[in-house]
Short mmCIF file of N, CA and C in Angstrom, two decimals:
data_model
loop_
_atom_site.label_atom_id
_atom_site.label_comp_id
_atom_site.label_asym_id
_atom_site.label_seq_id
_atom_site.Cartn_x
_atom_site.Cartn_y
_atom_site.Cartn_z
N MET A 1 21.79 -5.80 -28.42
CA MET A 1 22.62 -5.53 -27.32
C MET A 1 22.55 -4.14 -27.10
N ALA A 2 22.39 -3.76 -25.98
CA ALA A 2 22.48 -2.27 -25.53
C ALA A 2 23.60 -2.03 -24.71
N LEU A 3 23.97 -0.69 -24.60
CA LEU A 3 24.97 -0.33 -23.61
C LEU A 3 24.25 0.06 -22.40
N ALA A 4 24.79 -0.35 -21.19
CA ALA A 4 23.94 -0.15 -20.11
C ALA A 4 25.21 0.27 -18.84
N LYS A 5 24.90 0.91 -17.73
CA LYS A 5 25.63 1.28 -16.69
C LYS A 5 25.46 0.30 -15.76
N CYS A 6 26.43 -0.51 -15.06
CA CYS A 6 26.47 -1.31 -14.13
C CYS A 6 25.91 -0.69 -12.79
N GLU A 7 24.95 -1.40 -12.10
CA GLU A 7 24.35 -0.75 -10.94
C GLU A 7 25.39 -0.87 -9.89
N LEU A 8 26.17 -1.63 -9.75
CA LEU A 8 27.11 -1.71 -8.67
C LEU A 8 28.62 -0.75 -8.86
N CYS A 9 29.28 -0.86 -9.98
CA CYS A 9 30.56 -0.17 -10.03
C CYS A 9 30.39 0.84 -10.99
N GLY A 10 29.45 1.08 -11.80
CA GLY A 10 29.05 2.30 -12.62
C GLY A 10 29.71 2.20 -14.00
N ARG A 11 30.25 1.07 -14.22
CA ARG A 11 31.03 0.89 -15.64
C ARG A 11 30.02 0.72 -16.70
N LEU A 12 30.33 1.10 -17.84
CA LEU A 12 29.52 0.84 -19.03
C LEU A 12 29.86 -0.63 -19.54
N PHE A 13 28.81 -1.24 -20.01
CA PHE A 13 28.95 -2.59 -20.49
C PHE A 13 28.02 -2.91 -21.59
N ASN A 14 28.18 -3.96 -22.35
CA ASN A 14 27.04 -4.48 -23.31
C ASN A 14 26.10 -5.32 -22.51
N SER A 15 24.92 -4.93 -22.46
CA SER A 15 23.96 -5.51 -21.67
C SER A 15 23.05 -6.47 -22.53
N TYR A 16 22.82 -7.67 -21.86
CA TYR A 16 21.85 -8.57 -22.72
C TYR A 16 20.71 -8.66 -21.68
N GLY A 17 20.42 -7.61 -21.01
CA GLY A 17 19.11 -7.86 -20.14
C GLY A 17 19.63 -7.82 -18.80
N LEU A 18 20.84 -7.86 -18.51
CA LEU A 18 21.42 -7.82 -16.94
C LEU A 18 21.66 -6.32 -16.50
N LYS A 19 21.60 -6.10 -15.21
CA LYS A 19 21.80 -4.76 -14.83
C LYS A 19 23.23 -4.76 -14.19
N VAL A 20 23.88 -5.84 -14.11
CA VAL A 20 25.24 -5.83 -13.67
C VAL A 20 26.41 -6.39 -14.77
N CYS A 21 27.46 -5.84 -14.67
CA CYS A 21 28.60 -6.21 -15.55
C CYS A 21 29.13 -7.60 -15.22
N ARG A 22 29.96 -8.04 -16.04
CA ARG A 22 30.51 -9.51 -15.82
C ARG A 22 31.36 -9.46 -14.47
N VAL A 23 32.16 -8.53 -14.33
CA VAL A 23 33.10 -8.42 -13.17
C VAL A 23 32.17 -8.56 -11.91
N CYS A 24 31.14 -7.57 -11.94
CA CYS A 24 30.42 -7.59 -10.76
C CYS A 24 29.40 -8.89 -10.58
N THR A 25 28.93 -9.47 -11.59
CA THR A 25 28.13 -10.45 -11.46
C THR A 25 28.89 -11.53 -10.76
N ASP A 26 30.29 -11.79 -10.99
CA ASP A 26 31.11 -12.79 -10.30
C ASP A 26 31.28 -12.38 -8.82
N GLU A 27 31.38 -11.20 -8.42
CA GLU A 27 31.46 -10.60 -7.05
C GLU A 27 30.04 -10.82 -6.33
N VAL A 28 29.08 -10.72 -7.29
CA VAL A 28 27.69 -10.83 -6.59
C VAL A 28 27.54 -12.21 -6.21
N GLU A 29 27.91 -13.15 -7.18
CA GLU A 29 27.77 -14.58 -6.76
C GLU A 29 28.45 -15.10 -5.78
N LYS A 30 29.82 -14.54 -5.55
CA LYS A 30 30.48 -14.91 -4.45
C LYS A 30 30.01 -14.51 -3.01
N SER A 31 29.47 -13.24 -3.14
CA SER A 31 28.90 -12.58 -2.04
C SER A 31 27.71 -13.35 -1.61
N TYR A 32 27.01 -13.71 -2.60
CA TYR A 32 25.59 -14.34 -2.23
C TYR A 32 25.90 -15.75 -1.68
N ILE A 33 26.80 -16.51 -2.18
CA ILE A 33 27.14 -17.82 -1.55
C ILE A 33 27.62 -17.70 -0.16
N LYS A 34 28.51 -16.53 0.00
CA LYS A 34 29.09 -16.28 1.35
C LYS A 34 27.95 -16.03 2.43
N VAL A 35 27.04 -14.91 1.92
CA VAL A 35 26.08 -14.64 2.91
C VAL A 35 24.97 -15.74 3.22
N ARG A 36 24.72 -16.48 2.22
CA ARG A 36 23.80 -17.66 2.15
C ARG A 36 24.40 -18.62 3.19
N ASN A 37 25.49 -18.99 2.88
CA ASN A 37 25.96 -19.99 3.97
C ASN A 37 26.12 -19.62 5.38
N PHE A 38 26.47 -18.23 5.52
CA PHE A 38 26.51 -17.62 6.91
C PHE A 38 25.04 -17.73 7.48
N ILE A 39 24.11 -17.42 6.75
CA ILE A 39 22.71 -17.37 7.32
C ILE A 39 22.19 -18.76 7.71
N TYR A 40 22.69 -19.78 6.83
CA TYR A 40 22.29 -21.26 6.89
C TYR A 40 22.96 -21.74 8.28
N GLN A 41 24.32 -21.37 8.47
CA GLN A 41 24.93 -21.76 9.59
C GLN A 41 24.66 -21.15 10.88
N ASN A 42 24.15 -19.91 10.78
CA ASN A 42 23.84 -18.99 11.88
C ASN A 42 22.46 -18.42 11.70
N PRO A 43 21.22 -19.34 11.82
CA PRO A 43 20.01 -18.69 11.56
C PRO A 43 19.62 -17.63 12.61
N ASP A 44 20.27 -17.70 13.80
CA ASP A 44 19.89 -16.74 14.80
C ASP A 44 20.52 -15.40 14.59
N LYS A 45 21.47 -15.34 13.57
CA LYS A 45 22.21 -14.00 13.26
C LYS A 45 21.71 -13.55 11.80
N LYS A 46 20.56 -13.29 11.65
CA LYS A 46 20.05 -12.87 10.30
C LYS A 46 19.86 -11.33 10.38
N ARG A 47 20.57 -10.67 11.23
CA ARG A 47 20.35 -9.14 11.28
C ARG A 47 21.21 -8.63 10.24
N TYR A 48 20.94 -7.35 9.75
CA TYR A 48 21.57 -6.69 8.69
C TYR A 48 23.14 -6.43 9.14
N SER A 49 23.26 -5.72 10.31
CA SER A 49 24.26 -5.29 10.61
C SER A 49 25.39 -6.46 10.94
N VAL A 50 24.75 -7.64 11.41
CA VAL A 50 25.73 -8.62 11.75
C VAL A 50 26.13 -9.29 10.64
N ILE A 51 25.39 -9.59 9.56
CA ILE A 51 25.55 -10.01 8.33
C ILE A 51 26.79 -9.40 7.56
N VAL A 52 26.64 -8.01 7.73
CA VAL A 52 27.89 -7.18 7.16
C VAL A 52 29.18 -7.23 7.91
N GLU A 53 29.26 -7.44 9.14
CA GLU A 53 30.34 -7.44 10.00
C GLU A 53 30.84 -8.92 9.83
N GLU A 54 30.14 -9.93 9.91
CA GLU A 54 30.65 -11.22 9.89
C GLU A 54 31.11 -11.86 8.53
N THR A 55 30.32 -11.45 7.37
CA THR A 55 30.80 -11.98 6.14
C THR A 55 31.66 -11.01 5.43
N GLU A 56 31.98 -9.63 5.95
CA GLU A 56 32.84 -8.75 5.26
C GLU A 56 32.22 -8.38 3.76
N THR A 57 30.95 -8.32 3.80
CA THR A 57 30.24 -8.00 2.63
C THR A 57 29.88 -6.53 2.57
N SER A 58 30.02 -5.99 1.42
CA SER A 58 29.79 -4.42 1.63
C SER A 58 28.31 -4.29 1.72
N GLU A 59 27.84 -3.10 2.40
CA GLU A 59 26.46 -2.76 2.51
C GLU A 59 25.75 -2.54 1.12
N LYS A 60 26.59 -1.96 -0.17
CA LYS A 60 25.90 -1.96 -1.08
C LYS A 60 25.72 -3.26 -1.85
N MET A 61 26.59 -4.34 -1.66
CA MET A 61 26.31 -5.51 -2.14
C MET A 61 25.21 -6.18 -1.51
N LEU A 62 25.16 -6.10 -0.14
CA LEU A 62 24.28 -6.68 0.73
C LEU A 62 22.72 -6.27 0.17
N ASN A 63 22.70 -4.80 0.03
CA ASN A 63 21.43 -4.16 -0.42
C ASN A 63 20.93 -4.69 -1.85
N TYR A 64 22.05 -4.69 -2.51
CA TYR A 64 21.79 -5.45 -3.99
C TYR A 64 21.29 -6.70 -3.71
N LEU A 65 21.60 -7.55 -3.00
CA LEU A 65 21.21 -8.84 -2.86
C LEU A 65 19.71 -9.02 -2.30
N ILE A 66 19.52 -7.98 -1.27
CA ILE A 66 18.22 -7.88 -0.85
C ILE A 66 17.17 -7.34 -1.88
N ASP A 67 17.53 -6.25 -2.44
CA ASP A 67 16.66 -5.47 -3.49
C ASP A 67 16.30 -6.58 -4.71
N SER A 68 17.26 -7.62 -4.98
CA SER A 68 16.95 -8.34 -6.12
C SER A 68 16.25 -9.75 -5.42
N GLY A 69 16.02 -9.82 -4.22
CA GLY A 69 15.30 -10.91 -3.47
C GLY A 69 16.06 -12.15 -3.20
N ARG A 70 17.26 -12.03 -3.27
CA ARG A 70 18.08 -13.25 -3.27
C ARG A 70 18.21 -13.57 -1.61
N ILE A 71 18.38 -12.48 -0.90
CA ILE A 71 18.42 -12.68 0.65
C ILE A 71 17.43 -11.91 1.41
N VAL A 72 17.04 -12.59 2.44
CA VAL A 72 16.03 -12.04 3.21
C VAL A 72 16.56 -11.76 4.61
N VAL A 73 16.50 -10.50 5.10
CA VAL A 73 17.04 -10.09 6.33
C VAL A 73 15.86 -9.76 7.37
N GLU A 74 16.10 -10.07 8.63
CA GLU A 74 15.07 -9.84 9.73
C GLU A 74 14.79 -8.43 9.86
N ASP A 75 15.76 -7.67 9.95
CA ASP A 75 15.46 -6.28 10.59
C ASP A 75 15.55 -5.30 9.40
N ILE A 76 15.22 -5.72 8.07
CA ILE A 76 15.25 -4.82 7.01
C ILE A 76 14.41 -3.75 7.11
N LYS A 77 13.06 -4.00 7.72
CA LYS A 77 12.15 -2.85 8.02
C LYS A 77 12.75 -1.91 9.09
N MET A 78 13.40 -2.38 9.81
CA MET A 78 14.04 -1.45 10.93
C MET A 78 15.17 -0.72 10.29
N SER A 79 16.06 -1.18 9.52
CA SER A 79 16.96 -0.53 9.00
C SER A 79 16.40 0.45 7.82
N GLY A 80 15.29 -0.01 7.13
CA GLY A 80 14.77 0.67 5.96
C GLY A 80 15.20 0.51 4.68
N THR A 81 14.55 1.01 3.64
CA THR A 81 15.11 0.65 2.23
C THR A 81 15.77 2.00 2.01
N ARG A 82 16.65 1.96 1.10
CA ARG A 82 17.27 3.17 0.66
C ARG A 82 16.48 3.99 -0.45
N CYS A 83 16.67 5.11 -0.45
CA CYS A 83 16.05 6.14 -1.58
C CYS A 83 16.82 5.99 -2.87
N LYS A 84 15.80 5.64 -4.03
CA LYS A 84 16.54 5.59 -5.29
C LYS A 84 17.31 6.53 -5.82
N ALA A 85 17.12 7.96 -5.41
CA ALA A 85 17.62 9.10 -5.88
C ALA A 85 19.02 9.19 -5.19
N CYS A 86 18.84 9.47 -3.82
CA CYS A 86 19.96 9.96 -3.17
C CYS A 86 20.65 8.79 -2.31
N GLY A 87 19.85 7.73 -1.86
CA GLY A 87 20.59 6.55 -1.05
C GLY A 87 20.25 6.70 0.38
N THR A 88 19.65 7.81 0.88
CA THR A 88 19.41 7.68 2.26
C THR A 88 18.40 6.73 2.63
N ILE A 89 18.33 6.44 3.90
CA ILE A 89 17.40 5.32 4.40
C ILE A 89 15.89 5.90 4.61
N THR A 90 15.07 5.02 3.98
CA THR A 90 13.70 5.68 4.10
C THR A 90 12.77 4.49 4.69
N ALA A 91 11.56 4.80 5.19
CA ALA A 91 10.81 3.81 5.81
C ALA A 91 10.07 2.87 4.74
N GLY A 92 10.65 2.39 3.89
CA GLY A 92 10.11 1.63 2.99
C GLY A 92 9.69 1.93 1.75
N ALA A 93 9.87 3.23 1.61
CA ALA A 93 9.39 3.89 0.11
C ALA A 93 10.33 4.02 -0.65
N ALA A 94 10.20 4.15 -2.02
CA ALA A 94 11.15 4.11 -2.92
C ALA A 94 11.84 5.40 -2.95
N PHE A 95 11.31 6.42 -2.49
CA PHE A 95 12.11 7.77 -2.57
C PHE A 95 12.00 8.43 -1.07
N CYS A 96 12.95 9.14 -0.54
CA CYS A 96 12.69 9.87 0.75
C CYS A 96 11.91 11.09 0.33
N ASP A 97 11.56 11.72 1.43
CA ASP A 97 10.36 12.86 1.36
C ASP A 97 11.19 14.11 0.51
N LYS A 98 12.38 14.26 0.86
CA LYS A 98 12.96 15.15 0.11
C LYS A 98 13.07 15.11 -1.44
N CYS A 99 13.48 13.95 -1.84
CA CYS A 99 13.54 13.64 -3.10
C CYS A 99 12.07 13.47 -3.94
N LYS A 100 11.13 13.02 -3.09
CA LYS A 100 9.75 13.07 -3.58
C LYS A 100 9.20 14.25 -3.69
N THR A 101 9.52 15.15 -2.99
CA THR A 101 8.92 16.61 -3.05
C THR A 101 9.70 17.23 -4.40
N LYS A 102 10.79 16.96 -4.41
CA LYS A 102 11.67 17.37 -5.72
C LYS A 102 11.26 16.98 -6.89
N LEU A 103 10.76 15.66 -6.94
CA LEU A 103 10.26 14.96 -8.44
C LEU A 103 8.90 15.42 -8.47
N ILE A 104 8.06 15.45 -7.58
CA ILE A 104 6.89 16.03 -7.72
C ILE A 104 6.88 17.53 -8.26
N SER A 105 7.71 18.29 -7.77
CA SER A 105 7.88 19.77 -8.27
C SER A 105 8.34 19.70 -9.58
N GLN A 106 9.12 18.88 -10.18
CA GLN A 106 9.49 18.62 -11.56
C GLN A 106 8.63 17.93 -12.39
N LYS A 107 7.45 17.57 -11.66
CA LYS A 107 6.37 16.61 -12.39
C LYS A 107 7.09 15.39 -13.17
N LEU A 108 8.12 14.79 -12.41
CA LEU A 108 8.36 13.45 -12.84
C LEU A 108 7.72 12.25 -12.38
N ILE A 109 6.74 12.47 -11.36
CA ILE A 109 6.09 11.54 -10.73
C ILE A 109 4.79 12.18 -10.48
N SER A 110 3.81 11.40 -10.29
CA SER A 110 2.53 11.88 -9.99
C SER A 110 2.20 12.06 -8.53
N ASN A 111 1.68 13.24 -8.03
CA ASN A 111 1.34 13.40 -6.66
C ASN A 111 0.15 12.54 -6.01
N ASN A 112 -0.74 12.30 -6.96
CA ASN A 112 -2.05 11.56 -6.56
C ASN A 112 -2.05 10.17 -7.17
N TYR A 113 -1.54 9.38 -6.34
CA TYR A 113 -1.49 8.03 -6.80
C TYR A 113 -2.68 7.24 -6.86
N GLY A 114 -3.71 7.44 -6.03
CA GLY A 114 -4.93 6.78 -5.96
C GLY A 114 -6.05 7.40 -6.94
N SER A 115 -5.60 8.59 -7.59
CA SER A 115 -6.80 9.23 -8.43
C SER A 115 -6.88 8.46 -9.59
N GLU A 116 -8.28 8.48 -10.16
CA GLU A 116 -8.59 7.73 -11.41
C GLU A 116 -8.19 8.76 -12.68
N VAL A 117 -7.69 8.06 -13.54
CA VAL A 117 -7.49 8.83 -14.88
C VAL A 117 -8.40 8.29 -15.88
N LYS A 118 -8.97 9.40 -16.36
CA LYS A 118 -9.96 9.29 -17.43
C LYS A 118 -9.43 8.76 -18.76
N ALA A 119 -10.04 7.72 -19.31
CA ALA A 119 -9.58 7.31 -20.50
C ALA A 119 -9.91 8.14 -21.88
N GLN A 120 -8.84 8.21 -22.52
CA GLN A 120 -9.26 9.07 -23.81
C GLN A 120 -9.92 8.31 -24.77
N PRO A 121 -10.96 8.96 -25.37
CA PRO A 121 -11.78 8.07 -26.58
C PRO A 121 -10.62 7.55 -27.57
N ARG A 122 -11.07 6.48 -27.96
CA ARG A 122 -10.43 5.80 -29.03
C ARG A 122 -10.62 6.39 -30.48
N ILE A 123 -9.83 6.75 -31.20
CA ILE A 123 -9.95 7.16 -32.51
C ILE A 123 -9.78 5.87 -33.46
N LYS A 124 -10.91 5.76 -34.18
CA LYS A 124 -11.03 4.45 -35.07
C LYS A 124 -10.28 4.99 -36.31
N PRO A 125 -9.28 4.05 -36.49
CA PRO A 125 -8.44 4.34 -37.92
C PRO A 125 -9.28 3.97 -39.04
N LEU A 126 -9.09 4.56 -40.04
CA LEU A 126 -9.70 4.19 -41.22
C LEU A 126 -8.99 3.20 -42.00
N SER A 127 -9.77 2.19 -42.37
CA SER A 127 -8.81 1.31 -43.34
C SER A 127 -9.20 1.56 -44.77
N SER A 128 -8.71 0.69 -45.61
CA SER A 128 -9.13 0.86 -47.14
C SER A 128 -10.55 0.36 -47.49
N TYR A 129 -10.93 -0.60 -46.63
CA TYR A 129 -12.18 -1.32 -46.65
C TYR A 129 -13.22 -0.07 -46.43
N ASP A 130 -13.01 0.67 -45.31
CA ASP A 130 -14.01 1.80 -44.97
C ASP A 130 -14.10 2.70 -46.04
N ASP A 131 -13.01 3.05 -46.69
CA ASP A 131 -12.99 4.15 -47.76
C ASP A 131 -13.73 3.54 -48.97
N TYR A 132 -13.65 2.12 -49.29
CA TYR A 132 -14.30 1.28 -50.34
C TYR A 132 -15.81 1.30 -49.97
N LYS A 133 -16.18 1.16 -48.81
CA LYS A 133 -17.49 1.22 -48.42
C LYS A 133 -18.34 2.54 -48.50
N LYS A 134 -17.60 3.37 -48.12
CA LYS A 134 -18.17 4.85 -48.37
C LYS A 134 -18.40 5.17 -49.85
N LYS A 135 -17.58 4.75 -50.71
CA LYS A 135 -17.77 5.00 -52.03
C LYS A 135 -19.07 4.28 -52.64
N GLU A 136 -19.39 3.10 -52.16
CA GLU A 136 -20.44 2.46 -52.70
C GLU A 136 -21.81 3.07 -52.07
N ASP A 137 -21.57 3.66 -50.97
CA ASP A 137 -22.94 4.21 -50.54
C ASP A 137 -23.15 5.39 -51.11
#
C-alpha cells in the first residue's frame, strides 16, 4: 500500500493501484453514469461543450473520463487534449510547445524520439561454476 496524490482533488490517500481517492471515485462513477446516459439519450449531442453544459459535469471530470477511455466525444480533436504539465490545450500532444521546450532544456525528456539508441554490451557475470572451471584449467 503506497501513499498517492488524487488526480482530481489533490488529497493524499492510501492507494491500491488507483489514481483517484475513494471520495472522487464515487464522484467519477456518478458523473460517468450521468454523461453516459446523456450520450445514449442524445446521440446527436456528443460535443464536448454540450456535454459539459447539459450534464453540469466539470471540465476536469469530463477530461478525466475521456483520458481514462470511458467516454468518447466527437470533437475532442478540435478541443484538443491538455498539456500534462500546465493544462493548456494542445493539438493532441502530451505537452504544449512551451513545456516541451522547458523539459528538453532540463533533459527530462529526449528531443530525438526516432533516433536509435545503441545497446550497451552485456557484462557476463561470473558464477561460482566459472571460478571452479578456471581452477581446473
